[in-house]
Short mmCIF file of N, CA and C in Angstrom, two decimals:
data_model
loop_
_atom_site.label_atom_id
_atom_site.label_comp_id
_atom_site.label_asym_id
_atom_site.label_seq_id
_atom_site.Cartn_x
_atom_site.Cartn_y
_atom_site.Cartn_z
N MET J 1 18.92 -18.69 32.40
CA MET J 1 19.15 -17.37 31.86
C MET J 1 19.53 -17.45 30.38
N PHE J 2 20.34 -18.46 30.06
CA PHE J 2 20.77 -18.63 28.68
C PHE J 2 19.58 -18.97 27.78
N ASP J 3 18.61 -19.72 28.32
CA ASP J 3 17.41 -20.09 27.54
C ASP J 3 16.62 -18.88 27.12
N ARG J 4 16.57 -17.86 27.96
CA ARG J 4 15.82 -16.65 27.61
C ARG J 4 16.39 -16.01 26.35
N PHE J 5 17.69 -15.93 26.28
CA PHE J 5 18.31 -15.31 25.10
C PHE J 5 18.21 -16.23 23.90
N TYR J 6 18.44 -17.51 24.11
CA TYR J 6 18.41 -18.47 23.00
C TYR J 6 17.02 -18.56 22.37
N LEU J 7 15.99 -18.70 23.21
CA LEU J 7 14.63 -18.83 22.68
C LEU J 7 14.16 -17.54 22.04
N ALA J 8 14.53 -16.41 22.61
CA ALA J 8 14.17 -15.13 22.00
C ALA J 8 14.86 -14.98 20.64
N LEU J 9 16.12 -15.35 20.59
CA LEU J 9 16.85 -15.28 19.33
C LEU J 9 16.27 -16.26 18.31
N LEU J 10 15.89 -17.44 18.77
CA LEU J 10 15.29 -18.44 17.89
C LEU J 10 13.93 -17.94 17.35
N GLY J 11 13.13 -17.33 18.20
CA GLY J 11 11.85 -16.76 17.76
C GLY J 11 12.05 -15.63 16.76
N PHE J 12 13.02 -14.77 17.03
CA PHE J 12 13.31 -13.68 16.10
C PHE J 12 13.79 -14.23 14.76
N GLY J 13 14.61 -15.27 14.80
CA GLY J 13 15.08 -15.89 13.56
C GLY J 13 13.93 -16.50 12.76
N ALA J 14 12.99 -17.11 13.46
CA ALA J 14 11.83 -17.69 12.78
C ALA J 14 10.99 -16.59 12.12
N LEU J 15 10.76 -15.50 12.84
CA LEU J 15 10.00 -14.39 12.28
C LEU J 15 10.72 -13.77 11.09
N ALA J 16 12.03 -13.65 11.20
CA ALA J 16 12.82 -13.10 10.10
C ALA J 16 12.73 -14.01 8.86
N ALA J 17 12.77 -15.32 9.09
CA ALA J 17 12.66 -16.25 7.95
C ALA J 17 11.31 -16.15 7.28
N VAL J 18 10.25 -16.03 8.06
CA VAL J 18 8.91 -15.89 7.49
C VAL J 18 8.81 -14.56 6.73
N GLY J 19 9.31 -13.50 7.31
CA GLY J 19 9.28 -12.21 6.63
C GLY J 19 10.08 -12.22 5.34
N LEU J 20 11.23 -12.85 5.37
CA LEU J 20 12.05 -12.94 4.17
C LEU J 20 11.37 -13.76 3.08
N SER J 21 10.68 -14.80 3.47
CA SER J 21 9.98 -15.64 2.50
C SER J 21 8.84 -14.90 1.81
N LEU J 22 8.31 -13.86 2.44
CA LEU J 22 7.24 -13.10 1.82
C LEU J 22 7.73 -12.17 0.72
N VAL J 23 8.97 -11.71 0.80
CA VAL J 23 9.45 -10.71 -0.15
C VAL J 23 10.55 -11.23 -1.06
N TRP J 24 11.16 -12.34 -0.75
CA TRP J 24 12.26 -12.85 -1.58
C TRP J 24 11.69 -13.42 -2.87
N PRO J 25 12.34 -13.15 -4.01
CA PRO J 25 11.82 -13.67 -5.28
C PRO J 25 11.80 -15.20 -5.28
N GLN J 26 10.72 -15.73 -5.81
CA GLN J 26 10.61 -17.19 -5.85
C GLN J 26 11.46 -17.73 -7.01
N GLY J 27 11.61 -19.01 -7.03
CA GLY J 27 12.40 -19.68 -8.08
C GLY J 27 11.56 -19.90 -9.33
N LEU J 28 11.69 -21.05 -9.90
CA LEU J 28 11.01 -21.37 -11.15
C LEU J 28 9.69 -22.06 -10.93
N GLY J 29 9.25 -22.20 -9.70
CA GLY J 29 8.04 -22.95 -9.39
C GLY J 29 6.78 -22.12 -9.53
N ASP J 30 5.83 -22.35 -8.65
CA ASP J 30 4.55 -21.66 -8.71
C ASP J 30 4.69 -20.20 -8.31
N ARG J 31 3.70 -19.42 -8.71
CA ARG J 31 3.68 -18.00 -8.43
C ARG J 31 3.47 -17.73 -6.95
N SER J 32 4.14 -16.70 -6.45
CA SER J 32 3.97 -16.28 -5.07
C SER J 32 2.64 -15.56 -4.91
N PRO J 33 2.20 -15.31 -3.68
CA PRO J 33 0.94 -14.59 -3.46
C PRO J 33 0.91 -13.23 -4.15
N ALA J 34 -0.28 -12.67 -4.30
CA ALA J 34 -0.56 -11.50 -5.13
C ALA J 34 0.44 -10.34 -5.07
N PRO J 35 0.73 -9.74 -3.92
CA PRO J 35 1.59 -8.54 -4.01
C PRO J 35 3.05 -8.86 -4.31
N PHE J 36 3.43 -10.11 -4.24
CA PHE J 36 4.83 -10.48 -4.44
C PHE J 36 4.94 -11.38 -5.66
N GLY J 37 6.13 -11.61 -6.09
CA GLY J 37 6.39 -12.60 -7.12
C GLY J 37 6.17 -12.08 -8.52
N HIS J 38 6.37 -12.96 -9.46
CA HIS J 38 6.23 -12.67 -10.88
C HIS J 38 5.83 -13.96 -11.58
N GLU J 39 5.55 -13.85 -12.87
CA GLU J 39 5.19 -15.03 -13.65
C GLU J 39 6.38 -15.99 -13.65
N PRO J 40 6.18 -17.24 -13.29
CA PRO J 40 7.30 -18.20 -13.31
C PRO J 40 7.90 -18.31 -14.70
N VAL J 41 9.21 -18.38 -14.75
CA VAL J 41 9.94 -18.39 -16.02
C VAL J 41 9.51 -19.56 -16.88
N GLN J 42 9.27 -20.71 -16.28
CA GLN J 42 8.94 -21.89 -17.08
C GLN J 42 7.52 -21.84 -17.66
N ARG J 43 6.73 -20.89 -17.27
CA ARG J 43 5.36 -20.78 -17.81
C ARG J 43 5.25 -19.75 -18.92
N THR J 44 6.32 -19.04 -19.24
CA THR J 44 6.26 -18.05 -20.30
C THR J 44 6.22 -18.79 -21.65
N PRO J 45 5.55 -18.24 -22.64
CA PRO J 45 5.46 -18.91 -23.95
C PRO J 45 6.83 -19.17 -24.57
N ALA J 46 7.76 -18.25 -24.42
CA ALA J 46 9.09 -18.44 -25.00
C ALA J 46 9.80 -19.63 -24.36
N MET J 47 9.70 -19.75 -23.06
CA MET J 47 10.36 -20.87 -22.37
C MET J 47 9.66 -22.19 -22.69
N GLN J 48 8.32 -22.15 -22.80
CA GLN J 48 7.58 -23.37 -23.18
C GLN J 48 8.05 -23.86 -24.55
N ALA J 49 8.18 -22.91 -25.51
CA ALA J 49 8.62 -23.29 -26.84
C ALA J 49 10.06 -23.82 -26.81
N ALA J 50 10.93 -23.20 -26.03
CA ALA J 50 12.32 -23.67 -25.93
C ALA J 50 12.37 -25.06 -25.32
N MET J 51 11.56 -25.31 -24.29
CA MET J 51 11.56 -26.64 -23.67
C MET J 51 11.00 -27.68 -24.64
N ARG J 52 10.00 -27.31 -25.43
CA ARG J 52 9.43 -28.24 -26.41
C ARG J 52 10.48 -28.58 -27.47
N ARG J 53 11.22 -27.54 -27.96
CA ARG J 53 12.27 -27.79 -28.96
C ARG J 53 13.36 -28.69 -28.40
N GLU J 54 13.73 -28.44 -27.15
CA GLU J 54 14.77 -29.26 -26.52
C GLU J 54 14.33 -30.72 -26.37
N THR J 55 13.07 -30.91 -25.99
CA THR J 55 12.54 -32.27 -25.85
C THR J 55 12.50 -32.98 -27.19
N GLU J 56 12.06 -32.27 -28.23
CA GLU J 56 12.00 -32.89 -29.56
C GLU J 56 13.40 -33.23 -30.07
N ALA J 57 14.36 -32.35 -29.83
CA ALA J 57 15.74 -32.61 -30.27
C ALA J 57 16.31 -33.82 -29.53
N ALA J 58 16.04 -33.91 -28.24
CA ALA J 58 16.52 -35.06 -27.46
C ALA J 58 15.88 -36.35 -27.97
N GLN J 59 14.60 -36.30 -28.30
CA GLN J 59 13.92 -37.50 -28.83
C GLN J 59 14.51 -37.89 -30.18
N ARG J 60 14.83 -36.92 -31.03
CA ARG J 60 15.45 -37.25 -32.32
C ARG J 60 16.83 -37.89 -32.12
N ARG J 61 17.60 -37.38 -31.16
CA ARG J 61 18.92 -37.98 -30.87
C ARG J 61 18.78 -39.41 -30.38
N VAL J 62 17.79 -39.66 -29.53
CA VAL J 62 17.57 -41.02 -29.02
C VAL J 62 17.17 -41.93 -30.18
N ASP J 63 16.29 -41.45 -31.05
CA ASP J 63 15.85 -42.28 -32.19
C ASP J 63 17.02 -42.57 -33.12
N GLN J 64 17.89 -41.58 -33.36
CA GLN J 64 19.05 -41.81 -34.22
C GLN J 64 20.00 -42.82 -33.60
N ALA J 65 20.20 -42.74 -32.31
CA ALA J 65 21.10 -43.68 -31.62
C ALA J 65 20.52 -45.09 -31.68
N ARG J 66 19.23 -45.22 -31.49
CA ARG J 66 18.60 -46.55 -31.57
C ARG J 66 18.71 -47.12 -32.98
N GLU J 67 18.50 -46.27 -33.97
CA GLU J 67 18.62 -46.72 -35.36
C GLU J 67 20.06 -47.15 -35.67
N ALA J 68 21.02 -46.42 -35.15
CA ALA J 68 22.43 -46.79 -35.36
C ALA J 68 22.73 -48.14 -34.72
N VAL J 69 22.22 -48.37 -33.51
CA VAL J 69 22.43 -49.66 -32.86
C VAL J 69 21.77 -50.78 -33.64
N ARG J 70 20.55 -50.55 -34.13
CA ARG J 70 19.87 -51.56 -34.95
C ARG J 70 20.69 -51.91 -36.20
N ASN J 71 21.24 -50.87 -36.86
CA ASN J 71 22.03 -51.10 -38.06
C ASN J 71 23.27 -51.92 -37.74
N ILE J 72 23.93 -51.59 -36.65
CA ILE J 72 25.13 -52.33 -36.26
C ILE J 72 24.77 -53.77 -35.94
N GLN J 73 23.68 -53.98 -35.22
CA GLN J 73 23.26 -55.34 -34.89
C GLN J 73 22.86 -56.13 -36.14
N ASN J 74 22.17 -55.49 -37.06
CA ASN J 74 21.80 -56.17 -38.29
C ASN J 74 23.02 -56.56 -39.11
N GLN J 75 24.02 -55.70 -39.16
CA GLN J 75 25.24 -56.01 -39.90
C GLN J 75 26.01 -57.13 -39.22
N ALA J 76 25.96 -57.20 -37.90
CA ALA J 76 26.66 -58.26 -37.18
C ALA J 76 25.97 -59.60 -37.40
N ILE J 77 24.67 -59.60 -37.50
CA ILE J 77 23.92 -60.83 -37.67
C ILE J 77 23.99 -61.31 -39.12
N ALA J 78 23.72 -60.42 -40.04
CA ALA J 78 23.73 -60.78 -41.48
C ALA J 78 24.54 -59.75 -42.24
N PRO J 79 25.86 -59.91 -42.25
CA PRO J 79 26.69 -58.94 -42.97
C PRO J 79 26.39 -58.95 -44.47
N SER J 80 26.31 -57.79 -45.06
CA SER J 80 26.05 -57.70 -46.50
C SER J 80 27.37 -57.92 -47.25
N GLN J 81 27.27 -58.64 -48.37
CA GLN J 81 28.51 -58.98 -49.10
C GLN J 81 28.58 -58.35 -50.44
#
């Protein structure tokens, strides 16, 4: 008798989850099917430009850090007098 209620409740929960997935806004990934969803945030031109700027800034910081390490190593090997 308990199985009848449990399995019915489990089936209803599964249907509710599928129904909710059809109308709930998606995250930052791919676009949802036609009547639902919106353009993913990461695909907008403004976000693409912001991500590109962030990547370039991070690369500049890495290059500066590497250059600083090289300078320190060069001074340790052959100190200028």
